[in-house]
Short mmCIF file of N, CA and C in Angstrom, two decimals:
data_model
loop_
_atom_site.label_atom_id
_atom_site.label_comp_id
_atom_site.label_asym_id
_atom_site.label_seq_id
_atom_site.Cartn_x
_atom_site.Cartn_y
_atom_site.Cartn_z
N MET A 1 27.75 104.09 25.53
CA MET A 1 26.41 104.49 27.13
C MET A 1 27.64 105.08 27.27
N THR A 2 27.78 106.05 27.79
CA THR A 2 28.84 107.10 28.17
C THR A 2 29.92 106.08 29.73
N ASP A 3 31.21 107.16 29.89
CA ASP A 3 32.58 106.49 30.71
C ASP A 3 32.05 106.24 32.29
N LYS A 4 30.91 106.01 32.74
CA LYS A 4 30.58 105.67 34.48
C LYS A 4 31.01 103.72 34.22
N LYS A 5 30.67 103.40 35.80
CA LYS A 5 30.77 102.31 34.94
C LYS A 5 29.79 100.94 36.12
N TYR A 6 29.04 100.59 34.67
CA TYR A 6 27.76 100.20 35.91
C TYR A 6 27.92 98.87 36.11
N THR A 7 27.29 98.14 36.34
CA THR A 7 27.71 97.01 36.94
C THR A 7 26.74 96.14 36.31
N HIS A 8 25.31 95.93 36.15
CA HIS A 8 25.02 94.91 35.66
C HIS A 8 23.57 95.80 34.63
N LYS A 9 23.00 94.81 33.83
CA LYS A 9 22.16 94.85 32.91
C LYS A 9 21.41 94.13 32.11
N ILE A 10 20.05 94.58 31.41
CA ILE A 10 19.10 94.15 31.10
C ILE A 10 19.02 94.05 29.86
N VAL A 11 19.18 92.85 28.99
CA VAL A 11 19.00 92.27 27.89
C VAL A 11 17.61 92.23 27.13
N MET A 12 16.90 93.83 26.74
CA MET A 12 15.12 93.19 25.78
C MET A 12 15.84 93.66 24.42
N PHE A 13 14.69 93.14 23.97
CA PHE A 13 14.18 93.19 22.59
C PHE A 13 12.96 93.27 21.93
N ASP A 14 12.92 94.41 21.68
CA ASP A 14 11.72 95.45 21.18
C ASP A 14 11.09 94.68 19.51
N VAL A 15 10.00 94.83 18.92
CA VAL A 15 8.67 94.09 18.18
C VAL A 15 9.07 93.86 16.85
N ASN A 16 10.54 95.08 16.72
CA ASN A 16 11.12 95.18 15.06
C ASN A 16 12.30 94.26 14.92
N SER A 17 12.80 93.50 16.81
CA SER A 17 13.47 92.33 16.35
C SER A 17 15.05 93.15 17.01
N ALA A 18 14.60 94.54 17.29
CA ALA A 18 15.70 96.06 17.97
C ALA A 18 16.45 95.32 19.34
N LYS A 19 17.25 95.03 19.46
CA LYS A 19 18.46 95.06 20.60
C LYS A 19 18.58 96.34 21.79
N ARG A 20 17.33 96.13 23.16
CA ARG A 20 17.68 97.03 24.14
C ARG A 20 18.62 96.65 24.81
N VAL A 21 19.24 97.56 25.34
CA VAL A 21 20.03 96.74 26.67
C VAL A 21 20.41 98.22 27.77
N ALA A 22 19.07 98.17 28.82
CA ALA A 22 19.08 98.55 30.42
C ALA A 22 20.61 98.96 30.78
N VAL A 23 21.45 99.68 31.84
CA VAL A 23 22.37 99.53 31.92
C VAL A 23 21.83 99.61 33.64
N PHE A 24 22.17 99.92 33.99
CA PHE A 24 22.61 99.74 35.93
C PHE A 24 23.76 100.59 36.85
N ASP A 25 23.65 101.11 38.72
CA ASP A 25 24.96 101.45 38.83
C ASP A 25 24.31 99.75 40.05
N SER A 26 23.86 99.50 40.06
CA SER A 26 24.37 98.93 40.90
C SER A 26 22.52 97.05 40.39
N GLY A 27 23.10 96.31 41.84
CA GLY A 27 22.11 95.32 41.37
C GLY A 27 20.79 95.36 42.00
N GLU A 28 20.69 96.72 43.33
CA GLU A 28 19.83 96.42 43.68
C GLU A 28 18.70 97.93 42.38
N ALA A 29 19.82 98.72 41.30
CA ALA A 29 19.00 98.98 40.70
C ALA A 29 17.96 98.20 39.49
N ALA A 30 19.31 98.03 39.85
CA ALA A 30 18.58 95.75 37.88
C ALA A 30 17.75 95.48 39.07
N TYR A 31 17.57 94.93 39.75
CA TYR A 31 15.98 94.37 40.22
C TYR A 31 14.90 94.98 40.13
N GLY A 32 15.12 95.90 40.45
CA GLY A 32 14.30 96.64 41.10
C GLY A 32 13.71 97.96 40.11
N PHE A 33 14.18 97.92 38.71
CA PHE A 33 13.74 98.02 37.50
C PHE A 33 12.49 99.00 37.53
N ASN A 34 11.92 99.71 37.89
CA ASN A 34 11.10 100.34 38.22
C ASN A 34 10.02 101.26 36.71
N CYS A 35 8.87 100.35 36.39
CA CYS A 35 8.37 101.09 34.70
C CYS A 35 6.88 101.87 36.49
N ALA A 36 6.49 102.70 34.72
CA ALA A 36 5.08 103.73 35.75
C ALA A 36 4.18 103.20 33.68
N PHE A 37 3.11 103.98 34.12
CA PHE A 37 2.45 104.26 33.58
C PHE A 37 1.97 105.48 32.88
N TYR A 38 1.88 105.59 31.96
CA TYR A 38 1.75 106.96 31.95
C TYR A 38 0.33 106.87 30.42
N GLN A 39 -0.06 108.47 30.91
CA GLN A 39 -1.51 108.01 29.10
C GLN A 39 -1.40 109.07 28.08
N THR A 40 -1.23 108.21 27.46
CA THR A 40 -1.15 109.26 25.59
C THR A 40 -2.45 110.50 25.81
N SER A 41 -3.16 110.72 24.14
CA SER A 41 -4.06 111.14 23.78
C SER A 41 -5.08 109.91 23.62
N ASP A 42 -4.39 108.90 22.85
CA ASP A 42 -4.93 107.67 22.42
C ASP A 42 -5.29 106.30 23.51
N CYS A 43 -3.66 106.12 24.08
CA CYS A 43 -4.29 104.51 25.59
C CYS A 43 -3.27 105.09 26.56
N PHE A 44 -2.73 104.57 27.14
CA PHE A 44 -2.05 104.26 28.77
C PHE A 44 -0.13 103.09 27.85
N LYS A 45 0.67 104.57 28.22
CA LYS A 45 2.37 103.29 27.93
C LYS A 45 2.59 103.01 29.47
N LEU A 46 3.42 101.91 28.93
CA LEU A 46 4.53 101.23 30.17
C LEU A 46 5.30 101.90 29.87
N SER A 47 6.64 102.45 30.45
CA SER A 47 7.83 103.18 30.64
C SER A 47 8.66 101.94 31.69
N ALA A 48 9.73 102.60 32.05
CA ALA A 48 10.84 102.30 33.28
C ALA A 48 12.20 103.47 32.36
N CYS A 49 12.57 103.71 33.11
CA CYS A 49 14.28 103.79 33.06
C CYS A 49 15.53 103.49 33.66
N ASP A 50 16.37 103.10 33.13
CA ASP A 50 18.00 102.43 33.40
C ASP A 50 18.50 103.75 34.49
N SER A 51 19.76 103.59 35.36
CA SER A 51 20.87 103.94 35.41
C SER A 51 20.72 105.43 35.08
N GLU A 52 21.01 105.38 33.44
CA GLU A 52 22.39 106.14 32.16
C GLU A 52 20.95 107.27 32.02
N GLY A 53 19.69 106.85 31.89
CA GLY A 53 18.20 107.48 32.19
C GLY A 53 18.23 107.78 30.55
N THR A 54 17.98 106.23 30.30
CA THR A 54 16.76 105.73 28.56
C THR A 54 16.29 105.27 29.56
N THR A 55 15.26 105.76 28.92
CA THR A 55 13.52 105.57 29.04
C THR A 55 13.10 104.35 27.51
N PHE A 56 12.71 103.35 28.01
CA PHE A 56 12.04 102.73 27.18
C PHE A 56 10.26 102.00 27.71
N VAL A 57 9.64 102.70 26.12
CA VAL A 57 8.27 102.00 26.07
C VAL A 57 8.17 100.45 25.96
N ILE A 58 7.72 99.64 27.35
CA ILE A 58 7.50 98.32 28.17
C ILE A 58 6.94 97.90 26.88
N ASN A 59 4.92 98.64 26.14
CA ASN A 59 4.85 98.03 25.42
C ASN A 59 5.67 97.69 24.16
N ASN A 60 6.16 97.97 23.83
CA ASN A 60 7.41 98.01 22.84
C ASN A 60 8.15 96.37 22.49
N ILE A 61 7.71 96.07 23.69
CA ILE A 61 8.91 94.88 24.18
C ILE A 61 8.83 93.95 24.21
N VAL A 62 8.96 92.87 23.61
CA VAL A 62 8.76 91.44 23.03
C VAL A 62 9.14 90.11 23.74
N GLN A 63 10.85 90.80 24.90
CA GLN A 63 11.43 90.17 25.27
C GLN A 63 12.62 90.15 26.11
N ILE A 64 12.57 90.23 27.21
CA ILE A 64 13.30 90.93 28.60
C ILE A 64 13.34 89.64 28.97
N ASN A 65 15.68 89.68 28.84
CA ASN A 65 16.20 88.63 29.70
C ASN A 65 16.22 89.73 31.53
N PRO A 66 16.92 87.79 32.04
CA PRO A 66 17.28 88.17 33.45
C PRO A 66 18.82 88.82 33.44
N VAL A 67 18.33 89.56 34.75
CA VAL A 67 19.49 90.69 34.82
C VAL A 67 20.81 89.97 34.49
N GLU A 68 21.49 90.52 33.91
CA GLU A 68 23.34 89.96 33.49
C GLU A 68 24.44 90.90 34.83
N LYS A 69 25.07 90.54 35.19
CA LYS A 69 26.52 90.79 35.72
C LYS A 69 27.36 91.89 34.74
N ILE A 70 27.68 92.47 34.74
CA ILE A 70 28.74 92.90 33.53
C ILE A 70 30.17 92.91 34.02
N GLU A 71 31.30 92.44 33.48
CA GLU A 71 32.24 91.72 34.15
C GLU A 71 33.14 93.13 33.84
#
């Protein structure tokens, strides 16, 4: 993460059991975690982006935990 102060996060786990953390600069951004469909040459994928600009391929996520406030 960068030095910017983030207030909320969502912890996710992918198909390889790797932990992924999306961070947000407001509760509204976290609860409005937007997803977008896009098409590759062979299939459709669902991706989402956090406040830091990190993109997550939702197709690979198997667990998404509730929004947490960062203390």
